[in-house]
Tab-separated table of C-alpha atoms in Angstrom:
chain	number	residue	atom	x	y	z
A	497	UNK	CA	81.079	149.879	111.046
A	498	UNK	CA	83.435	148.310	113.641
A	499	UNK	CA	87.027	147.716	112.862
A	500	UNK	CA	88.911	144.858	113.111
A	501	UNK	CA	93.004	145.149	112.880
A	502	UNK	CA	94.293	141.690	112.444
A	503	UNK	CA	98.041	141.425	111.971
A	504	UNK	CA	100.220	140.505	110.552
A	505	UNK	CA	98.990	139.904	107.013
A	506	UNK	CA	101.241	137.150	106.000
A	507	UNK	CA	103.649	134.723	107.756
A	508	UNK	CA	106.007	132.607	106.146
A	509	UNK	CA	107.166	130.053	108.556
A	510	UNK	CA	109.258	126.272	108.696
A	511	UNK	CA	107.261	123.224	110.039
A	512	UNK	CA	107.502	123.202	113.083
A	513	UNK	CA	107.749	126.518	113.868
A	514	UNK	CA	105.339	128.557	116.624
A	515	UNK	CA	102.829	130.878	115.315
A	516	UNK	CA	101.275	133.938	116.735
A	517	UNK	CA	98.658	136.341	115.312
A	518	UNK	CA	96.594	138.523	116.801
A	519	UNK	CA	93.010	140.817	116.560
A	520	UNK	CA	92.497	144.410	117.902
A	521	UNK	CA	89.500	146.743	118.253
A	522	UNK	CA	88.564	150.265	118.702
A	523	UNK	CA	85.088	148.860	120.396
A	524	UNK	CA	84.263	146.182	122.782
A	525	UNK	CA	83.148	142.493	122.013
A	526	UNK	CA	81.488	140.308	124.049
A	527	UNK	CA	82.570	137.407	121.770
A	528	UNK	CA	86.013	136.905	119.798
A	529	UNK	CA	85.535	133.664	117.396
A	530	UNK	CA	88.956	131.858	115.287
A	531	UNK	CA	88.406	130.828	111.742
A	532	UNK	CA	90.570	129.208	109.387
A	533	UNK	CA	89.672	129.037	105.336
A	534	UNK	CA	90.772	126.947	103.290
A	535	UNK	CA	91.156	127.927	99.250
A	536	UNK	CA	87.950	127.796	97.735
A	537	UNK	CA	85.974	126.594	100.941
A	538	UNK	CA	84.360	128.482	103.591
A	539	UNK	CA	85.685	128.887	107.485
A	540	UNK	CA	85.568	126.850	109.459
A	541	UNK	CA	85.367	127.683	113.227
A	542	UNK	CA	88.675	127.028	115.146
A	543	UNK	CA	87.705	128.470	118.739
A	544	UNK	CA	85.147	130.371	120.124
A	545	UNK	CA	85.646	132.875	123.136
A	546	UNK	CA	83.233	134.314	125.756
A	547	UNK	CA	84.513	135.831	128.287
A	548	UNK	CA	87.564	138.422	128.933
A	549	UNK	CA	90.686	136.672	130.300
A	550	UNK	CA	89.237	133.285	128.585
A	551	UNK	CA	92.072	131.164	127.732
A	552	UNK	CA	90.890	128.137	125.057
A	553	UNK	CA	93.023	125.537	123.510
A	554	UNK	CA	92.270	122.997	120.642
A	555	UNK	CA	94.536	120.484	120.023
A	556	UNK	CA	97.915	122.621	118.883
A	557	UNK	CA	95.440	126.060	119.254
A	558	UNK	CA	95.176	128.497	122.008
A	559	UNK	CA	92.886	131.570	121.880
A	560	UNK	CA	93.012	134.456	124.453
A	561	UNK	CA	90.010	136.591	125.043
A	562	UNK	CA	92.035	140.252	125.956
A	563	UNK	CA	90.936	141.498	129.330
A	564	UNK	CA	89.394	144.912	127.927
A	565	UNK	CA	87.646	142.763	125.453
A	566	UNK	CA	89.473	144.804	122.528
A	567	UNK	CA	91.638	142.391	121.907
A	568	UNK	CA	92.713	138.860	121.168
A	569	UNK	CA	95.078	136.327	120.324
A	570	UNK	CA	95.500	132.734	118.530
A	571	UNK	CA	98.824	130.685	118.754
A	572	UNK	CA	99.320	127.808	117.104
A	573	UNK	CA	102.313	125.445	118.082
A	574	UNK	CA	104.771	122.997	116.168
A	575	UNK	CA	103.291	124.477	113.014
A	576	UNK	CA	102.549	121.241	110.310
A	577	UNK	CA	101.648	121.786	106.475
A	578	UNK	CA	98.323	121.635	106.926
A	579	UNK	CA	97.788	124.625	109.188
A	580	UNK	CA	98.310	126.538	105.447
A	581	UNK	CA	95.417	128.662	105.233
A	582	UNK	CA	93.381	132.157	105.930
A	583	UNK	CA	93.444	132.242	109.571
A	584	UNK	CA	90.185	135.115	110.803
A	585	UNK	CA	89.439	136.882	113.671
A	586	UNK	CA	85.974	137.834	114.541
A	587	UNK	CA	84.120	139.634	117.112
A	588	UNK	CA	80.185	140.152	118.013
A	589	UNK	CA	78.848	143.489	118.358
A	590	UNK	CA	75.641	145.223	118.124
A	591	UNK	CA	74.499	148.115	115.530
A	592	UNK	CA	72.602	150.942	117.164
A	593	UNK	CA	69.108	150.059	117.347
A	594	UNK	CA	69.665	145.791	116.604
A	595	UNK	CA	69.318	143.292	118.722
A	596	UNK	CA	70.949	140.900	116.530
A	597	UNK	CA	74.483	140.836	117.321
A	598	UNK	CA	76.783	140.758	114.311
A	599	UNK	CA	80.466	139.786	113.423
A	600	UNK	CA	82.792	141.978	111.812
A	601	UNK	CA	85.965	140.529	110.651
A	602	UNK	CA	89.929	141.128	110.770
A	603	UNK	CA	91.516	140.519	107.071
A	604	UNK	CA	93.314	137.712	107.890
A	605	UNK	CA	96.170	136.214	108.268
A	606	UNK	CA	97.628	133.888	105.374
A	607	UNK	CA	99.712	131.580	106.674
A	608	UNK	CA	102.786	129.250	104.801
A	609	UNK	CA	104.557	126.778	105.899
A	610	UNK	CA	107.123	125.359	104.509
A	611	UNK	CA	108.546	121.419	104.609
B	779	UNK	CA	73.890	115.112	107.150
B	780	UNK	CA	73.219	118.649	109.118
B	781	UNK	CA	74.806	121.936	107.846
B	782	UNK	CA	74.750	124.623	105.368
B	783	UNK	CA	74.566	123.520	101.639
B	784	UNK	CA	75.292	126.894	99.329
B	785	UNK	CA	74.367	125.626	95.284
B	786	UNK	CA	76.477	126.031	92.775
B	787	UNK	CA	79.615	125.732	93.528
B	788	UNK	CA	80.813	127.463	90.904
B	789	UNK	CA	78.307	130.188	88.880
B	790	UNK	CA	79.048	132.404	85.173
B	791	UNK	CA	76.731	135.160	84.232
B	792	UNK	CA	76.576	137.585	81.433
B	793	UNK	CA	76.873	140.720	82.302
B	794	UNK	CA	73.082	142.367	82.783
B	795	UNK	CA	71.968	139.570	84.078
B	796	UNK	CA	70.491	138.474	87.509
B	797	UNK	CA	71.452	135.317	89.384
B	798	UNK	CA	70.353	133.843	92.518
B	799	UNK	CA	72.434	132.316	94.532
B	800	UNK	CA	71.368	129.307	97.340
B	801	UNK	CA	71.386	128.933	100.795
B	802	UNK	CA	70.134	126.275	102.573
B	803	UNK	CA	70.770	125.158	106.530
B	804	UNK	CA	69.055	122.429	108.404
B	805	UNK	CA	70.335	123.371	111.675
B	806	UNK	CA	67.239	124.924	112.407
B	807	UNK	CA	68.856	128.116	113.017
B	808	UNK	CA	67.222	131.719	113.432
B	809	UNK	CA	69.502	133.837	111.731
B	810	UNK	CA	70.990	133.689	108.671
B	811	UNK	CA	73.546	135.683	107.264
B	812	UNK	CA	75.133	136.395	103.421
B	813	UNK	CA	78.839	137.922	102.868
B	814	UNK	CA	81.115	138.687	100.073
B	815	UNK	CA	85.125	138.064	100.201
B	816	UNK	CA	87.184	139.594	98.027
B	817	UNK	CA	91.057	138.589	97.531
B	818	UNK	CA	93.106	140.507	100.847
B	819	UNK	CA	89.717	142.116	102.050
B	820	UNK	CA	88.634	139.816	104.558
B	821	UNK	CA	84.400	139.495	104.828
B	822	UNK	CA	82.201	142.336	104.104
B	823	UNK	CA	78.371	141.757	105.359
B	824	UNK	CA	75.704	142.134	102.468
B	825	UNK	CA	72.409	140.891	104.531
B	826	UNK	CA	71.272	139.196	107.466
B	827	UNK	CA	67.950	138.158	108.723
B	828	UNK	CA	67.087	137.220	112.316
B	829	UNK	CA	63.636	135.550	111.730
B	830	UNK	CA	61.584	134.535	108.726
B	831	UNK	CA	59.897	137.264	106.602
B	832	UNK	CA	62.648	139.746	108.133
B	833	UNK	CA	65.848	140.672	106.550
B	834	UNK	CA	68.177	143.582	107.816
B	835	UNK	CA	70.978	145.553	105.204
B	836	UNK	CA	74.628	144.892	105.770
B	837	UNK	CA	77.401	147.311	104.983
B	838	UNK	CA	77.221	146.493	100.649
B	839	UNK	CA	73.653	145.619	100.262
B	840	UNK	CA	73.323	148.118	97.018
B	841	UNK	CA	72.715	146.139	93.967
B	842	UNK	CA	71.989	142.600	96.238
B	843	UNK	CA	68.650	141.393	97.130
B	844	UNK	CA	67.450	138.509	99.526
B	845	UNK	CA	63.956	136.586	100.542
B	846	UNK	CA	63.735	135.044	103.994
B	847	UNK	CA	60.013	132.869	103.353
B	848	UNK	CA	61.055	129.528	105.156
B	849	UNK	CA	63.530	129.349	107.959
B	850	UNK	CA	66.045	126.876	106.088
B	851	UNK	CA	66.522	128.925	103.286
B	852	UNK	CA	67.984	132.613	102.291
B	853	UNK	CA	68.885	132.787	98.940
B	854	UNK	CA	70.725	135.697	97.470
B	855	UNK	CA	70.154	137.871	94.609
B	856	UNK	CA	72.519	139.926	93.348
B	857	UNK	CA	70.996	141.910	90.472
B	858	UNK	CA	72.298	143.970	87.526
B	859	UNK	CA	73.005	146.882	89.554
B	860	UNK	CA	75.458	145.405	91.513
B	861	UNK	CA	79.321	147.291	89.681
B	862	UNK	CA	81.071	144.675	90.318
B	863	UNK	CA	79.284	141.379	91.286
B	864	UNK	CA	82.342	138.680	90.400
B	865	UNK	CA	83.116	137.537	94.313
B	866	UNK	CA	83.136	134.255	96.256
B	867	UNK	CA	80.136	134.435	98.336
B	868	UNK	CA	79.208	132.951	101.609
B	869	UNK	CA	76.298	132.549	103.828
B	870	UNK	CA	76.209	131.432	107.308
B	871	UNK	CA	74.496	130.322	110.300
B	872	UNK	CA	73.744	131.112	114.050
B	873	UNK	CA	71.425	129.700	116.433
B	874	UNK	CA	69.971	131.826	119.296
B	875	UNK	CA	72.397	129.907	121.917
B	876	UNK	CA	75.743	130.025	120.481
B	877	UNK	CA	76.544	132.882	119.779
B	878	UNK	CA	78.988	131.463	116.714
B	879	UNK	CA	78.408	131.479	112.948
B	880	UNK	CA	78.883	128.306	110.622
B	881	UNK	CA	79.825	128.947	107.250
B	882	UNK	CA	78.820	127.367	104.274
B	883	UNK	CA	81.379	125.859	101.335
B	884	UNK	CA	80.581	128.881	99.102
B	885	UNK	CA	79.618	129.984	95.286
B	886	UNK	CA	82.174	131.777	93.153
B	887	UNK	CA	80.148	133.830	91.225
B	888	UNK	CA	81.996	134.919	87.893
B	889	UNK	CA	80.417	137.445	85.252
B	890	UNK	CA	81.819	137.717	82.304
């Protein structure tokens, strides 16, 4: 399958901090999708990206879709204690021989912050 | 309320034993999708299914089985032959236009 490199793994910041984490891939995506999990929920979708060069925000989030459409990136700004969490990267490809387009995902990216 | 309902939240088993986990969406999305997570391991794909009556392997589908009869529901077997079934498992959503999943709450699935 395709592989995701999402770094870094952990990040142990102050509130009000910056954040930056990003997603790279040895194939091409024609979609790059945020998630952040919560402990013991599911993800929940953060930003969705669909074109290369796309530049998305959400409230304190901004999501670049990387020009060769290996890559991309999720900032989050003046960090608060509620951005704790599992922070995912996910992009769409295709298996040979589907026309369904699947997601493989990054690791993720556990964030802290701290008072 | 619309979205995807995944029942129980919490599930034990003996070992040996099959279990069937729910998945329900009234989005009235196409495809439907189950994963396991594992602590530090991100999402690994067990099955999908595009259309009703259709259902595609994912990259662990050994020891795992699904149904796809109506187009709310996938529910998710995992059998006796599955090593090491304990896992928080999660199914989600896609309609043919977005191109984005939605993610149920989840079953931890426990055997003991």
């Amino acid at each position: 399958g395709q592989q995701l490199n999402q770094s870094p793994q952990s990040m142990f910041i102050q509130e009000g901090e910056d954040v930056s984490m990003n997603c790279t891939s040895s194939s091409i995506f024609n979609t790059w999708l945020w998630y952040k999990q919560d402990p013991g929920e599911g993800p929940v979708l953060l930003i969705a990206l669909y074109k290369a060069g796309e530049l998305t925000s959400n409230g304190r989030l901004t999501a670049q879709f990387g020009i060769t459409r290996k890559d991309s990136f999720l900032n989050i700004s003046a960090s608060i204690p509620s951005d704790v969490g599992i922070y995912f990267c996910a992009g769409q490809g295709f298996d040979r021989g589907s026309t369904l387009g699947r997601l493989y995902f990054g690791r993720g990216t556990q964030l802290t912050v701290w008072p | 309320d619309g979205g995807i309902t995944q029942s129980p939240k919490y599930l034990f088993r003996k070992e040996g034993q099959n279990v069937t986990l729910s998945c329900e969406q009234n989005l009235n999305h196409d495809a439907m999708y189950w994963y396991r997570q594992d602590p530090g391991q991100g999402l690994r794909l067990i099955y999908y299914s595009q259309i009703v009556n259709d259902f595609q392997k994912g990259d662990i589908a050994e020891g795992y089985s699904v149904s796809r009869e109506k187009k709310e529901s996938f529910p998710l077997t995992v059998t006796s032959a599955q090593k090491n079934p304990t896992a928080f498992y999660l199914c989600a959503s896609e309609g043919a236009s977005t191109d984005t999943q939605y993610f149920g709450p989840g079953t931890r699935l426990t055997v003991l």
